[in-house]
CSV table of C-alpha atoms in Angstrom, one decimal:
chain,number,residue,atom,x,y,z
A,1,MET,CA,148.5,404.0,128.8
A,2,GLN,CA,147.8,400.4,129.2
A,3,ALA,CA,150.9,398.3,129.6
A,4,THR,CA,151.4,395.1,127.5
A,5,PRO,CA,153.8,392.1,128.0
A,6,ASP,CA,156.1,393.4,125.1
A,7,SER,CA,156.2,397.1,126.3
A,8,ALA,CA,156.8,396.2,129.8
A,9,THR,CA,159.4,393.7,129.4
A,10,PRO,CA,162.3,396.1,128.9
A,11,HIS,CA,161.7,397.7,132.4
A,12,VAL,CA,160.8,394.4,134.2
A,13,ALA,CA,163.5,393.1,136.7
A,14,GLU,CA,165.8,390.3,135.2
A,15,HIS,CA,164.6,387.2,136.8
A,16,ARG,CA,163.3,384.0,135.0
A,17,VAL,CA,159.8,384.0,136.6
A,18,ILE,CA,158.9,387.8,136.3
A,19,GLU,CA,158.0,388.4,132.7
A,20,PRO,CA,155.9,385.5,132.1
A,21,LEU,CA,154.2,386.1,135.4
A,22,TYR,CA,153.5,389.6,134.5
A,23,ALA,CA,152.1,388.7,131.2
A,24,GLU,CA,149.8,386.3,132.8
A,25,ILE,CA,148.6,389.0,135.2
A,26,LEU,CA,147.6,391.0,132.3
A,27,ARG,CA,145.8,388.0,130.6
A,28,ARG,CA,143.7,387.5,133.7
A,29,ASN,CA,143.0,391.0,134.5
A,30,GLN,CA,142.3,392.6,131.1
A,31,GLY,CA,141.4,396.3,131.1
A,32,GLU,CA,142.5,397.0,134.4
A,33,LYS,CA,145.2,399.4,133.6
A,34,GLU,CA,145.7,400.9,137.1
A,35,PHE,CA,146.2,397.4,138.7
A,36,HIS,CA,148.7,396.5,135.8
A,37,GLN,CA,150.6,399.7,136.6
A,38,ALA,CA,150.8,399.0,140.4
A,39,VAL,CA,151.8,395.3,139.9
A,40,ARG,CA,154.5,396.2,137.3
A,41,GLU,CA,156.0,398.9,139.6
A,42,VAL,CA,156.3,396.3,142.4
A,43,LEU,CA,157.8,393.4,140.0
A,44,GLU,CA,160.2,395.6,138.5
A,45,THR,CA,162.0,395.5,142.0
A,46,LEU,CA,161.6,392.1,143.1
A,47,GLY,CA,164.3,390.4,140.9
A,48,PRO,CA,167.1,390.5,143.6
A,49,VAL,CA,164.8,389.1,146.2
A,50,LEU,CA,163.7,386.0,144.3
A,51,THR,CA,167.4,385.4,143.3
A,52,ARG,CA,168.4,385.6,147.1
A,53,ARG,CA,165.2,383.8,148.4
A,54,PRO,CA,164.4,381.1,145.9
A,55,GLU,CA,161.7,379.8,148.5
A,56,PHE,CA,159.6,382.7,147.4
A,57,VAL,CA,159.4,381.3,144.1
A,58,ASP,CA,158.9,377.6,144.7
A,59,ALA,CA,155.9,378.7,147.0
A,60,ARG,CA,154.3,380.9,144.3
A,61,ILE,CA,154.2,383.8,146.5
A,62,ILE,CA,154.1,386.5,143.7
A,63,GLU,CA,151.3,384.6,141.9
A,64,ARG,CA,149.4,384.4,145.2
A,65,ILE,CA,149.9,387.8,146.4
A,66,CYS,CA,148.7,389.4,143.1
A,67,GLU,CA,145.5,387.5,143.5
A,68,PRO,CA,143.0,388.8,145.8
A,69,GLU,CA,141.8,386.4,148.6
A,70,ARG,CA,138.2,387.9,147.9
A,71,GLN,CA,136.5,390.3,145.4
A,72,LEU,CA,133.2,391.6,146.2
A,73,ILE,CA,130.8,393.3,143.6
A,74,PHE,CA,127.3,394.4,144.7
A,75,ARG,CA,124.3,396.4,143.7
A,76,VAL,CA,123.6,399.6,145.7
A,77,PRO,CA,120.0,400.9,144.9
A,78,TRP,CA,118.9,404.1,146.6
A,79,SER,CA,116.5,406.8,145.9
A,80,ASP,CA,117.1,410.7,145.9
A,81,ASP,CA,115.3,413.4,147.6
A,82,SER,CA,112.6,413.5,144.5
A,83,GLY,CA,112.0,409.9,144.9
A,84,ASP,CA,113.9,408.9,141.8
A,85,ILE,CA,115.6,405.6,142.0
A,86,HIS,CA,119.4,405.2,141.3
A,87,VAL,CA,121.4,402.2,141.0
A,88,ASN,CA,125.2,402.3,141.9
A,89,ARG,CA,127.9,399.5,141.9
A,90,GLY,CA,129.9,398.8,145.2
A,91,PHE,CA,133.1,397.2,145.6
A,92,ARG,CA,135.3,395.6,148.2
A,93,VAL,CA,138.5,393.8,147.5
A,94,GLU,CA,139.8,391.9,150.4
A,95,PHE,CA,143.4,391.5,149.0
A,96,SER,CA,145.6,389.9,151.7
A,97,SER,CA,145.2,389.0,155.4
A,98,SER,CA,148.6,387.5,156.0
A,99,LEU,CA,149.6,390.3,158.5
A,100,GLY,CA,146.1,390.9,160.1
A,101,PRO,CA,142.4,391.8,159.2
A,102,TYR,CA,142.0,393.5,155.8
A,103,LYS,CA,142.3,397.3,156.2
A,104,GLY,CA,141.9,400.1,153.8
A,105,GLY,CA,139.5,402.9,152.6
A,106,LEU,CA,136.3,403.4,150.8
A,107,ARG,CA,136.4,405.5,147.7
A,108,PHE,CA,133.0,407.0,146.5
A,109,HIS,CA,133.7,408.6,143.0
A,110,PRO,CA,132.4,408.4,139.5
A,111,SER,CA,135.8,406.9,138.3
A,112,VAL,CA,135.7,403.9,140.7
A,113,ASN,CA,135.8,400.3,139.0
A,114,LEU,CA,137.3,397.1,139.8
A,115,GLY,CA,140.8,397.9,138.2
A,116,ILE,CA,141.1,401.0,140.6
A,117,VAL,CA,140.0,399.1,143.6
A,118,LYS,CA,142.4,396.2,142.9
A,119,PHE,CA,145.3,398.8,142.4
A,120,LEU,CA,144.5,400.6,145.5
A,121,GLY,CA,144.0,397.4,147.6
A,122,PHE,CA,147.5,396.1,146.1
A,123,GLU,CA,149.2,399.1,147.2
A,124,GLN,CA,147.7,398.9,150.6
A,125,ILE,CA,149.2,395.3,151.3
A,126,PHE,CA,152.8,396.8,151.3
A,127,LYS,CA,151.8,400.1,152.7
A,128,ASN,CA,150.1,398.4,155.7
A,129,ALA,CA,153.1,396.0,156.1
A,130,LEU,CA,155.6,398.9,156.0
A,131,THR,CA,153.9,400.6,159.0
A,132,GLY,CA,154.7,397.5,161.2
A,133,MET,CA,151.3,397.3,162.3
A,134,PRO,CA,149.1,393.8,162.2
A,135,ILE,CA,147.0,394.9,159.4
A,136,GLY,CA,146.3,393.4,156.0
A,137,GLY,CA,145.4,395.0,152.9
A,138,GLY,CA,142.1,395.8,151.2
A,139,LYS,CA,140.1,398.6,149.5
A,140,GLY,CA,136.7,399.3,148.5
A,141,GLY,CA,134.2,402.0,147.3
A,142,SER,CA,131.5,402.8,144.6
A,143,ASP,CA,130.9,404.7,141.6
A,144,PHE,CA,128.4,407.0,143.5
A,145,ASP,CA,129.2,410.5,143.3
A,146,PRO,CA,128.5,412.5,146.4
A,147,LYS,CA,129.1,416.0,144.9
A,148,GLY,CA,126.0,417.9,144.9
A,149,ARG,CA,124.0,415.5,146.9
A,150,SER,CA,121.9,416.3,149.9
A,151,ASP,CA,123.0,414.8,153.3
A,152,ALA,CA,119.7,412.7,153.4
A,153,GLU,CA,120.7,411.4,149.9
A,154,ILE,CA,124.2,410.7,151.0
A,155,MET,CA,122.8,408.9,154.1
A,156,ARG,CA,120.3,406.9,152.2
A,157,PHE,CA,123.1,405.8,149.8
A,158,CYS,CA,125.5,404.8,152.7
A,159,GLN,CA,122.8,402.9,154.6
A,160,SER,CA,122.1,400.8,151.3
A,161,PHE,CA,125.9,400.5,150.8
A,162,MET,CA,126.5,399.1,154.1
A,163,THR,CA,123.3,396.9,154.2
A,164,GLU,CA,125.3,394.5,151.9
A,165,LEU,CA,128.6,395.2,152.9
A,166,HIS,CA,128.2,394.8,156.6
A,167,ARG,CA,128.2,390.9,156.2
A,168,HIS,CA,131.7,391.0,155.2
A,169,LEU,CA,133.2,393.2,157.9
A,170,GLY,CA,134.2,392.7,161.5
A,171,GLU,CA,137.1,394.0,163.7
A,172,TYR,CA,139.0,391.0,163.2
A,173,THR,CA,137.9,390.4,159.6
A,174,ASP,CA,138.0,393.7,157.4
A,175,VAL,CA,138.0,397.2,158.8
A,176,PRO,CA,137.4,400.0,156.2
A,177,ALA,CA,138.2,403.6,156.5
A,178,GLY,CA,137.6,406.7,154.4
A,179,ASP,CA,139.0,407.8,151.2
A,180,ILE,CA,138.2,410.1,148.3
A,181,GLY,CA,134.4,411.1,148.7
A,182,VAL,CA,134.3,409.4,152.2
A,183,GLY,CA,134.7,411.6,155.2
A,184,GLY,CA,133.5,411.7,158.7
A,185,ARG,CA,130.0,412.4,157.7
A,186,GLU,CA,129.9,409.2,155.4
A,187,ILE,CA,131.7,407.1,158.1
A,188,GLY,CA,128.9,408.2,160.5
A,189,TYR,CA,126.2,407.0,158.2
A,190,LEU,CA,127.8,403.9,157.4
A,191,PHE,CA,128.8,403.1,161.0
A,192,GLY,CA,125.2,403.8,162.1
A,193,GLN,CA,123.7,401.4,159.7
A,194,TYR,CA,126.2,398.7,160.7
A,195,LYS,CA,125.2,399.3,164.3
A,196,ARG,CA,121.7,399.1,163.5
A,197,ILE,CA,122.0,395.8,161.5
A,198,THR,CA,124.2,393.8,163.8
A,199,ASN,CA,123.0,395.3,167.1
A,200,ARG,CA,126.6,395.7,168.2
A,201,PHE,CA,128.7,398.9,168.9
A,202,GLU,CA,131.6,397.4,167.4
A,203,SER,CA,133.8,400.5,167.5
A,204,GLY,CA,136.9,398.9,165.8
A,205,VAL,CA,135.0,397.9,162.4
A,206,LEU,CA,135.4,401.3,160.9
A,207,THR,CA,138.0,403.8,161.4
A,208,GLY,CA,137.9,407.7,160.7
A,209,LYS,CA,135.1,407.8,163.3
A,210,GLY,CA,133.9,411.0,165.2
A,211,LEU,CA,136.0,411.9,168.2
A,212,GLY,CA,132.9,411.7,170.4
A,213,TRP,CA,132.1,408.0,169.5
A,214,GLY,CA,135.5,406.1,169.1
A,215,GLY,CA,137.6,408.1,166.6
A,216,ALA,CA,141.1,409.1,167.3
A,217,LEU,CA,142.9,412.3,167.5
A,218,VAL,CA,145.3,413.0,164.7
A,219,ARG,CA,143.4,410.6,162.2
A,220,THR,CA,142.2,413.6,160.0
A,221,GLU,CA,145.7,415.0,159.9
A,222,ALA,CA,147.6,411.7,159.7
A,223,THR,CA,148.1,411.3,155.9
A,224,GLY,CA,149.3,414.7,155.2
A,225,TYR,CA,151.3,414.9,158.3
A,226,GLY,CA,153.0,411.5,157.5
A,227,CYS,CA,153.8,412.5,154.1
A,228,VAL,CA,155.8,415.6,155.4
A,229,LEU,CA,157.2,413.6,158.1
A,230,PHE,CA,158.7,411.2,155.5
A,231,THR,CA,159.9,414.2,153.4
A,232,ALA,CA,161.7,415.5,156.3
A,233,GLU,CA,163.5,412.1,157.1
A,234,MET,CA,164.5,411.9,153.4
A,235,LEU,CA,166.0,415.3,153.5
A,236,ARG,CA,167.7,414.7,157.0
A,237,SER,CA,169.3,411.7,155.2
A,238,ARG,CA,170.9,414.1,153.0
A,239,GLY,CA,172.1,416.6,155.4
A,240,GLU,CA,169.2,419.1,155.0
A,241,SER,CA,165.8,420.0,156.6
A,242,LEU,CA,162.3,421.4,155.6
A,243,ASP,CA,163.2,424.6,157.1
A,244,GLY,CA,163.0,427.3,154.5
A,245,GLN,CA,162.1,425.1,151.5
A,246,ARG,CA,159.7,426.1,149.2
A,247,ILE,CA,157.0,423.6,148.4
A,248,ALA,CA,154.4,423.0,145.8
A,249,VAL,CA,151.3,420.9,146.6
A,250,SER,CA,148.6,419.6,144.4
A,251,GLY,CA,145.1,418.9,145.8
A,252,SER,CA,143.1,420.8,148.4
A,253,GLY,CA,141.4,417.9,150.2
A,254,ASN,CA,142.1,416.4,153.6
A,255,VAL,CA,145.7,415.1,152.6
A,256,ALA,CA,146.8,418.5,151.0
A,257,ILE,CA,145.5,420.7,153.6
A,258,TYR,CA,147.1,418.8,156.4
A,259,ALA,CA,150.5,418.3,154.4
A,260,ILE,CA,150.3,422.2,154.0
A,261,GLU,CA,149.9,422.5,157.8
A,262,LYS,CA,152.7,420.2,158.8
A,263,ALA,CA,155.1,421.8,156.4
A,264,GLN,CA,154.4,425.3,157.7
A,265,GLN,CA,155.0,424.0,161.1
A,266,LEU,CA,158.4,422.8,160.1
A,267,GLY,CA,159.3,426.0,158.5
A,268,ALA,CA,158.6,425.6,154.9
A,269,THR,CA,156.5,427.9,152.6
A,270,VAL,CA,153.9,426.1,150.7
A,271,VAL,CA,153.0,428.2,147.4
A,272,THR,CA,150.5,426.2,145.8
A,273,CYS,CA,147.3,424.0,146.1
A,274,SER,CA,144.7,422.8,143.4
A,275,ASP,CA,141.6,421.1,142.4
A,276,SER,CA,140.0,419.8,139.4
A,277,ASP,CA,139.3,423.4,138.2
A,278,GLY,CA,142.8,424.8,138.3
A,279,TYR,CA,145.5,425.9,140.9
A,280,VAL,CA,146.5,428.6,143.1
A,281,VAL,CA,149.8,430.2,143.4
A,282,ASP,CA,150.4,432.4,146.5
A,283,GLU,CA,153.9,433.5,146.9
A,284,LYS,CA,153.4,434.7,150.4
A,285,GLY,CA,152.6,431.2,151.4
A,286,ILE,CA,149.2,429.5,151.6
A,287,ASP,CA,146.9,431.1,154.3
A,288,LEU,CA,145.7,427.9,155.8
A,289,ALA,CA,142.8,429.2,157.9
A,290,LEU,CA,141.2,430.6,154.7
A,291,LEU,CA,141.8,427.3,152.8
A,292,LYS,CA,140.2,425.4,155.5
A,293,GLU,CA,137.4,427.8,155.7
A,294,ILE,CA,136.8,427.4,151.8
A,295,LYS,CA,137.3,423.8,151.6
A,296,GLU,CA,136.1,422.2,155.1
A,297,THR,CA,133.4,424.5,156.0
A,298,GLY,CA,132.1,425.8,152.7
A,299,ARG,CA,132.8,422.8,150.6
A,300,GLY,CA,133.9,425.4,147.9
A,301,ARG,CA,136.6,425.5,145.2
A,302,VAL,CA,140.2,427.0,145.2
A,303,SER,CA,139.3,429.6,142.9
A,304,GLU,CA,137.6,431.4,145.8
A,305,TYR,CA,140.7,431.5,147.5
A,306,ALA,CA,142.2,433.7,145.0
A,307,GLU,CA,139.0,435.7,145.1
A,308,ARG,CA,139.5,436.4,148.7
A,309,ARG,CA,143.2,436.9,148.9
A,310,PRO,CA,144.6,439.5,146.6
A,311,GLU,CA,148.1,438.3,146.8
A,312,ALA,CA,146.9,434.9,145.2
A,313,VAL,CA,146.7,433.9,141.6
A,314,PHE,CA,144.3,431.3,140.3
A,315,VAL,CA,145.3,429.5,137.0
A,316,PRO,CA,142.6,427.4,135.5
A,317,GLY,CA,143.5,423.8,134.3
A,318,THR,CA,146.3,421.7,135.0
A,319,GLY,CA,149.9,422.8,135.6
A,320,VAL,CA,150.7,423.1,139.2
A,321,TRP,CA,154.1,421.5,138.6
A,322,ASN,CA,155.3,424.4,136.4
A,323,VAL,CA,155.6,426.3,139.7
A,324,PRO,CA,159.2,426.2,140.8
A,325,CYS,CA,159.8,424.6,144.0
A,326,ASP,CA,162.3,422.7,146.2
A,327,VAL,CA,159.8,420.0,147.3
A,328,ALA,CA,156.9,418.9,145.3
A,329,LEU,CA,154.1,416.8,147.2
A,330,PRO,CA,151.3,415.4,144.8
A,331,CYS,CA,148.2,414.9,147.0
A,332,ALA,CA,145.4,414.6,144.6
A,333,THR,CA,144.9,411.5,142.7
A,334,GLN,CA,146.6,408.8,140.6
A,335,ASN,CA,148.8,409.6,137.6
A,336,GLU,CA,148.4,413.3,138.0
A,337,LEU,CA,152.2,413.9,137.5
A,338,HIS,CA,153.7,413.0,134.2
A,339,GLU,CA,156.9,412.8,132.6
A,340,ALA,CA,156.8,416.4,131.2
A,341,ASP,CA,155.8,417.6,134.6
A,342,ALA,CA,158.9,415.8,136.2
A,343,LEU,CA,161.2,417.3,133.6
A,344,THR,CA,159.8,420.7,134.5
A,345,LEU,CA,160.3,420.2,138.1
A,346,VAL,CA,163.9,418.9,137.7
A,347,ARG,CA,164.6,421.7,135.3
A,348,ASN,CA,163.4,424.1,138.2
A,349,GLY,CA,165.5,422.5,140.8
A,350,VAL,CA,163.3,420.2,142.8
A,351,LYS,CA,165.1,418.2,145.5
A,352,ALA,CA,162.5,415.9,146.8
A,353,VAL,CA,159.1,414.4,145.7
A,354,ALA,CA,157.0,412.5,148.1
A,355,GLU,CA,153.6,411.0,147.1
A,356,GLY,CA,150.7,412.0,149.4
A,357,ALA,CA,148.1,410.5,147.1
A,358,ASN,CA,148.0,406.8,145.9
A,359,MET,CA,150.4,406.7,142.7
A,360,PRO,CA,150.0,410.0,141.6
A,361,THR,CA,153.4,409.7,139.7
A,362,THR,CA,153.4,408.0,136.3
A,363,PRO,CA,156.4,405.4,135.9
A,364,GLU,CA,158.1,407.7,133.2
A,365,ALA,CA,158.0,410.6,135.7
A,366,VAL,CA,159.5,408.3,138.5
A,367,ARG,CA,162.5,407.4,136.3
A,368,VAL,CA,163.2,411.1,135.3
A,369,PHE,CA,163.4,411.9,139.2
A,370,GLN,CA,165.4,408.9,140.0
A,371,GLU,CA,167.8,409.4,136.9
A,372,ALA,CA,168.1,413.2,138.3
A,373,GLY,CA,168.9,412.0,141.6
A,374,VAL,CA,165.8,413.6,143.2
A,375,ALA,CA,164.8,412.0,146.5
A,376,PHE,CA,161.5,410.2,145.5
A,377,ALA,CA,159.2,408.6,147.8
A,378,PRO,CA,156.5,406.2,146.6
A,379,GLY,CA,152.9,406.4,148.2
A,380,LYS,CA,153.1,403.0,149.9
A,381,ALA,CA,155.8,404.7,152.3
A,382,ALA,CA,155.1,408.4,152.3
A,383,ASN,CA,151.4,408.4,152.7
A,384,ALA,CA,151.1,405.3,155.2
A,385,GLY,CA,150.5,407.7,157.9
A,386,GLY,CA,146.7,407.5,157.4
A,387,VAL,CA,146.4,403.8,157.8
A,388,ALA,CA,149.1,403.7,160.6
A,389,THR,CA,146.6,406.1,162.6
A,390,SER,CA,143.8,403.9,161.6
A,391,ALA,CA,145.6,401.2,163.2
A,392,LEU,CA,146.3,403.4,166.3
A,393,GLU,CA,142.5,404.0,166.3
A,394,MET,CA,141.8,400.3,166.3
A,395,GLN,CA,144.0,399.9,169.3
A,396,GLN,CA,142.2,402.5,171.3
A,397,ASN,CA,138.9,400.9,170.4
A,398,ALA,CA,140.2,397.4,171.5
A,399,SER,CA,141.2,398.7,174.9
A,400,ARG,CA,138.3,401.2,175.3
A,401,ASP,CA,140.9,404.1,175.6
A,402,SER,CA,141.5,407.5,174.1
A,403,TRP,CA,144.9,409.1,173.9
A,404,THR,CA,145.9,412.7,173.5
A,405,PHE,CA,146.8,414.7,170.3
A,406,ALA,CA,150.5,414.8,171.5
A,407,HIS,CA,150.8,411.1,172.2
A,408,THR,CA,149.2,409.9,168.9
A,409,GLU,CA,151.3,412.3,167.0
A,410,GLU,CA,154.4,411.2,168.5
A,411,ARG,CA,153.3,407.5,167.9
A,412,LEU,CA,152.7,408.6,164.0
A,413,ALA,CA,156.2,410.4,164.0
A,414,GLU,CA,157.9,407.2,165.2
A,415,ILE,CA,156.0,405.0,162.8
A,416,MET,CA,157.0,407.3,159.7
A,417,ARG,CA,160.7,407.4,161.1
A,418,HIS,CA,160.4,403.5,161.0
A,419,ILE,CA,159.1,403.4,157.5
A,420,HIS,CA,161.9,405.7,156.2
A,421,ASP,CA,164.4,403.7,157.9
A,422,SER,CA,163.2,400.5,156.9
A,423,CYS,CA,163.0,401.4,153.2
A,424,TYR,CA,166.4,403.3,153.3
A,425,THR,CA,168.3,400.4,155.0
A,426,THR,CA,166.5,397.8,152.7
A,427,ALA,CA,167.6,399.4,149.4
A,428,GLU,CA,171.1,399.6,150.6
A,429,ARG,CA,170.9,395.9,151.6
A,430,TYR,CA,169.7,395.1,148.1
A,431,GLY,CA,172.4,397.2,146.2
A,432,SER,CA,170.2,400.2,145.5
A,433,PRO,CA,171.1,402.9,147.9
A,434,GLY,CA,168.7,405.9,148.1
A,435,ASN,CA,166.2,404.3,146.0
A,436,TYR,CA,163.0,404.5,148.3
A,437,VAL,CA,160.8,402.6,145.4
A,438,VAL,CA,163.1,399.6,145.8
A,439,GLY,CA,163.3,399.9,149.6
A,440,ALA,CA,159.5,400.2,150.1
A,441,ASN,CA,158.6,397.4,147.8
A,442,ILE,CA,161.1,394.9,149.2
A,443,ALA,CA,160.7,395.7,152.6
A,444,GLY,CA,156.9,395.4,152.3
A,445,PHE,CA,157.0,392.3,150.3
A,446,GLU,CA,159.4,390.4,152.4
A,447,LEU,CA,157.1,390.8,155.5
A,448,VAL,CA,154.1,389.7,153.6
A,449,ALA,CA,155.8,386.7,151.8
A,450,ASP,CA,157.4,385.6,155.1
A,451,ALA,CA,154.1,385.5,156.8
A,452,MET,CA,152.5,383.6,153.7
A,453,LEU,CA,155.2,381.0,154.2
A,454,ALA,CA,154.7,380.7,157.9
A,455,GLN,CA,150.8,380.1,157.4
A,456,GLY,CA,151.0,377.6,154.8
A,457,LEU,CA,149.2,377.3,151.4
A,458,ILE,CA,145.9,379.0,152.0
């Protein structure tokens, strides 16, 4: 539901500038409900920072950080295999370059609009800051739907999309990656068109590339792996481990698959996965090889999993969070886990929830978890492994080097431990021990705000 200044006021942090500032953001960005939600979630936690550091107020840091440095909207015309012409809309929001070149994925999905791209880009600012890597925040995409399209159609769309976008990209300017609907195939077509237009093999301008032409090992696995590694650190801080835990995962895309893989490696039993048609429950634990065959090779639906594995049950529709679990990993899409779902999970004894997707938990559900004492990790911390490994890919491209899987995975593990510890200690420093939302928001905000102060009014 779209927030209004009145409805948001009780939940906004008590500081003289927060409420009027949020009201002004609503006025200037009307109809962008996902962006409103993302901004509100951050602003709610910043009152103590602004009280302790009034220089941020004087420099209008929040007003500046909530306004993208650049918003690009463009037409993407393309023809299908029958010769019929289609026109989609392309987006790139270059939100903040205070810490480095804009960095964030491209999403191809019918739901994409400016508000969603801005919400994703806003989250990306703080997520990227938390990694400790020199990358700013941005996001992009199109309302193009790749589902059911041939390779040739997707290639023509990607070429048209990049024909416009290329003029705004560069390894020191803006470096996109993949997201929903944009995998290795799409990155390949996009990079090929960029190379054709610029006459430069500029490896570092796109991440998520194929391993044979500048890609990095672990990049495919990184977001899912990172989410589970962060979850393990949360449990460790409470004297527990993932070994023996029962886990429910939503989604069956790249993030979900590799979250399942890493959780199984750490001794957990993952009993669910899902897609837009419904969800699967496999009490013996998800057969990862079968799931990969169905989703990565056959591009099929999770209902096929239950058809091919007698132990599993497919349940049409939503409801994956009705399955009892110790740990919940929402890895599908934004606002998929609602207040009623959170109440069910708490009632069933959930200990920890970590967001593998971007903002999959509604504000009301987050409050349920926090009030129940459940360890809750927001996406800007828990799913930062993907962009962190993209930054590692950029490092390898810049040095014309390639690293082993083991070395890159260890770097990823170090980064996720750093993110966890930064969130944990920052929450304690600001009087909210164990609150990873407060810790992530403030830790990321302070890094960006300090850089903005240092660089002057730009």
